[in-house]
PDB file of C-alpha atoms in Angstrom:
ATOM      1  CA  ALA M1336       0.000   0.000   0.000  1.00 46.00           C
ATOM      2  CA  ASN M1337       1.153   3.501  -0.772  1.00 47.00           C
ATOM      3  CA  THR M1338       1.595   5.494   2.469  1.00 48.00           C
ATOM      4  CA  MET M1339       2.332   8.873   0.865  1.00 48.00           C
ATOM      5  CA  SER M1340      -0.291  11.592   0.578  1.00 48.00           C
ATOM      6  CA  THR M1341      -0.727  13.718  -2.509  1.00 50.00           C
ATOM      7  CA  ASP M1342       1.456  16.455  -0.967  1.00 49.00           C
ATOM      8  CA  GLY M1343       4.284  13.995  -0.147  1.00 48.00           C
ATOM      9  CA  ARG M1344       3.565  13.461   3.577  1.00 51.00           C
ATOM     10  CA  ALA M1345       3.571   9.929   4.921  1.00 50.00           C
ATOM     11  CA  CYS M1346       0.706   8.477   6.929  1.00 52.00           C
ATOM     12  CA  VAL M1347       2.429   7.273  10.105  1.00 50.00           C
ATOM     13  CA  ALA M1348      -0.482   5.687  11.958  1.00 47.00           C
ATOM     14  CA  CYS M1349      -1.536   3.281   9.202  1.00 50.00           C
ATOM     15  CA  ALA M1350      -0.296   1.655   6.046  1.00 47.00           C
ATOM     16  CA  GLU M1351      -3.185   2.732   3.795  1.00 48.00           C
ATOM     17  CA  ARG M1352      -4.115   6.020   2.181  1.00 48.00           C
ATOM     18  CA  LEU M1353      -7.630   7.303   1.867  1.00 48.00           C
ATOM     19  CA  GLU M1354      -8.531  10.049  -0.550  1.00 49.00           C
ATOM     20  CA  SER M1355     -10.913  12.734   0.674  1.00 49.00           C
ATOM     21  CA  PRO M1356     -13.104  14.659  -1.784  1.00 51.00           C
ATOM     22  CA  ALA M1357     -10.688  17.582  -1.686  1.00 50.00           C
ATOM     23  CA  GLY M1358      -7.843  15.262  -2.690  1.00 48.00           C
ATOM     24  CA  SER M1359      -5.926  15.280   0.573  1.00 50.00           C
ATOM     25  CA  SER M1360      -4.841  12.117   2.304  1.00 50.00           C
ATOM     26  CA  LEU M1361      -6.827  10.941   5.336  1.00 54.00           C
ATOM     27  CA  CYS M1362      -5.630   8.221   7.674  1.00 57.00           C
ATOM     28  CA  SER M1363      -8.223   5.703   8.883  1.00 58.00           C
ATOM     29  CA  GLU M1364      -6.448   5.254  12.271  1.00 61.00           C
ATOM     30  CA  PRO M1365      -6.955   7.770  15.112  1.00 65.00           C
ATOM     31  CA  PRO M1366      -3.885   9.663  16.307  1.00 67.00           C
ATOM     32  CA  PRO M1367      -1.850   7.999  19.074  1.00 71.00           C
ATOM     33  CA  SER M1368      -3.060   8.567  22.623  1.00 76.00           C
ATOM     34  CA  PRO M1369      -1.173  11.123  24.758  1.00 77.00           C
ATOM     35  CA  VAL M1370      -1.711   8.967  27.880  1.00 81.00           C
ATOM     36  CA  PRO M1371       1.740   7.248  27.790  1.00 82.00           C
ATOM     37  CA  ILE M1372       3.441  10.628  27.463  1.00 85.00           C
ATOM     38  CA  ILE M1373       1.407  11.997  30.377  1.00 87.00           C
ATOM     39  CA  ILE M1374       2.283   8.964  32.523  1.00 89.00           C
ATOM     40  CA  ILE M1375       5.999   9.202  31.694  1.00 90.00           C
ATOM     41  CA  GLY M1376       5.988  12.940  32.382  1.00 88.00           C
ATOM     42  CA  SER M1377       4.206  12.442  35.702  1.00 91.00           C
ATOM     43  CA  VAL M1378       6.638   9.735  36.809  1.00 92.00           C
ATOM     44  CA  ALA M1379       9.596  11.904  35.793  1.00 92.00           C
ATOM     45  CA  GLY M1380       8.140  14.855  37.710  1.00 92.00           C
ATOM     46  CA  VAL M1381       7.644  12.754  40.842  1.00 93.00           C
ATOM     47  CA  LEU M1382      11.224  11.465  40.597  1.00 94.00           C
ATOM     48  CA  VAL M1383      12.603  14.988  40.215  1.00 95.00           C
ATOM     49  CA  LEU M1384      10.529  16.182  43.184  1.00 94.00           C
ATOM     50  CA  ALA M1385      11.734  13.235  45.299  1.00 94.00           C
ATOM     51  CA  GLY M1386      15.330  14.047  44.341  1.00 92.00           C
ATOM     52  CA  VAL M1387      14.922  17.689  45.348  1.00 93.00           C
ATOM     53  CA  ILE M1388      13.374  16.708  48.694  1.00 92.00           C
ATOM     54  CA  PHE M1389      16.190  14.207  49.324  1.00 90.00           C
ATOM     55  CA  ALA M1390      18.818  16.850  48.508  1.00 87.00           C
ATOM     56  CA  LEU M1391      17.188  19.398  50.841  1.00 86.00           C
ATOM     57  CA  VAL M1392      17.022  16.880  53.705  1.00 84.00           C
ATOM     58  CA  PHE M1393      20.657  15.877  53.078  1.00 80.00           C
ATOM     59  CA  VAL M1394      21.844  19.499  53.090  1.00 75.00           C
ATOM     60  CA  TYR M1395      19.799  20.301  56.207  1.00 74.00           C
ATOM     61  CA  HIS M1396      21.235  17.269  58.004  1.00 70.00           C
ATOM     62  CA  ARG M1397      24.795  18.314  57.099  1.00 66.00           C
ATOM     63  CA  ARG M1398      24.169  21.869  58.249  1.00 61.00           C
ATOM     64  CA  THR M1399      23.024  20.669  61.674  1.00 60.00           C
ATOM     65  CA  ARG M1400      26.650  19.563  61.973  1.00 54.00           C
ATOM     66  CA  SER M1401      26.556  16.224  63.738  1.00 54.00           C
ATOM     67  CA  GLY M1402      22.841  15.593  63.289  1.00 54.00           C
ATOM     68  CA  LYS M1403      22.569  14.871  67.046  1.00 60.00           C
ATOM     69  CA  VAL M1404      19.363  15.810  68.814  1.00 60.00           C
ATOM     70  CA  MET M1405      18.961  15.966  72.582  1.00 56.00           C
ATOM     71  CA  ARG M1406      16.224  13.491  73.415  1.00 67.00           C
ATOM     72  CA  GLU M1407      15.458  14.478  77.030  1.00 75.00           C
ATOM     73  CA  ALA M1408      15.700  17.713  78.961  1.00 76.00           C
ATOM     74  CA  PRO M1409      18.591  17.791  81.423  1.00 76.00           C
ATOM     75  CA  THR M1410      17.870  17.312  85.127  1.00 83.00           C
ATOM     76  CA  GLY M1411      19.667  18.666  88.174  1.00 87.00           C
ATOM     77  CA  GLU M1412      22.046  21.592  87.827  1.00 86.00           C
ATOM     78  CA  VAL M1413      22.207  23.101  84.369  1.00 82.00           C
ATOM     79  CA  ALA M1414      25.077  25.285  83.184  1.00 78.00           C
ATOM     80  CA  LEU M1415      25.007  27.533  80.148  1.00 82.00           C
ATOM     81  CA  MET M1416      28.305  28.511  78.611  1.00 83.00           C
ATOM     82  CA  PHE M1417      28.883  30.625  75.556  1.00 86.00           C
ATOM     83  CA  THR M1418      32.085  30.352  73.562  1.00 87.00           C
ATOM     84  CA  ASP M1419      33.299  32.028  70.413  1.00 85.00           C
ATOM     85  CA  VAL M1420      35.609  30.627  67.768  1.00 85.00           C
ATOM     86  CA  GLN M1421      37.462  33.497  66.151  1.00 88.00           C
ATOM     87  CA  SER M1422      36.853  33.773  62.373  1.00 90.00           C
ATOM     88  CA  SER M1423      34.426  30.852  62.544  1.00 89.00           C
ATOM     89  CA  THR M1424      32.348  32.060  59.585  1.00 90.00           C
ATOM     90  CA  LEU M1425      35.405  32.164  57.344  1.00 92.00           C
ATOM     91  CA  LEU M1426      36.562  28.778  58.650  1.00 92.00           C
ATOM     92  CA  TRP M1427      33.116  27.236  58.059  1.00 90.00           C
ATOM     93  CA  ASP M1428      33.147  28.538  54.478  1.00 92.00           C
ATOM     94  CA  LYS M1429      36.650  27.247  53.733  1.00 92.00           C
ATOM     95  CA  TYR M1430      36.702  24.004  55.767  1.00 91.00           C
ATOM     96  CA  PRO M1431      33.163  22.758  56.509  1.00 89.00           C
ATOM     97  CA  ASP M1432      34.202  19.170  57.266  1.00 89.00           C
ATOM     98  CA  GLY M1433      37.153  20.229  59.412  1.00 91.00           C
ATOM     99  CA  MET M1434      35.051  22.750  61.304  1.00 91.00           C
ATOM    100  CA  SER M1435      32.379  20.145  61.965  1.00 89.00           C
ATOM    101  CA  TYR M1436      35.021  17.904  63.524  1.00 91.00           C
ATOM    102  CA  ALA M1437      36.608  20.838  65.429  1.00 91.00           C
ATOM    103  CA  LEU M1438      33.262  21.986  66.812  1.00 90.00           C
ATOM    104  CA  ASP M1439      32.392  18.451  67.943  1.00 90.00           C
ATOM    105  CA  LEU M1440      35.787  18.197  69.669  1.00 91.00           C
ATOM    106  CA  HIS M1441      35.307  21.663  71.230  1.00 90.00           C
ATOM    107  CA  ASN M1442      31.893  20.679  72.577  1.00 87.00           C
ATOM    108  CA  GLN M1443      33.213  17.400  73.996  1.00 89.00           C
ATOM    109  CA  LEU M1444      36.077  19.183  75.784  1.00 90.00           C
ATOM    110  CA  ILE M1445      33.772  21.836  77.265  1.00 86.00           C
ATOM    111  CA  ARG M1446      31.255  19.224  78.445  1.00 82.00           C
ATOM    112  CA  HIS M1447      34.045  17.216  80.042  1.00 86.00           C
ATOM    113  CA  GLN M1448      35.318  20.288  81.912  1.00 83.00           C
ATOM    114  CA  LEU M1449      31.851  21.182  83.222  1.00 75.00           C
TER     115      LEU M1449
END
């Protein structure tokens, strides 16, 4: 069967050519359904959204330094101590992993001394 229309376009959906009264080619098959494209797009969108959420949680967890959370309120005597690491903002920008370790070590030493 000839699959070319009178203007040279091929009929993709079927292997036959139907002539309309005006002389243009009409295909007897309906156009393909957009449902598979919609499903693939939806799945891709969900995967991208899940990836963004995972990345945000990962970054938030890293920014909380050690990720440790106090589970119970302290009892007995409670001491509050404030310390300052000179140029800490610059050090955090240049050495985030090293500063995380240094801050954990700092906190352990202070807790031990209290």
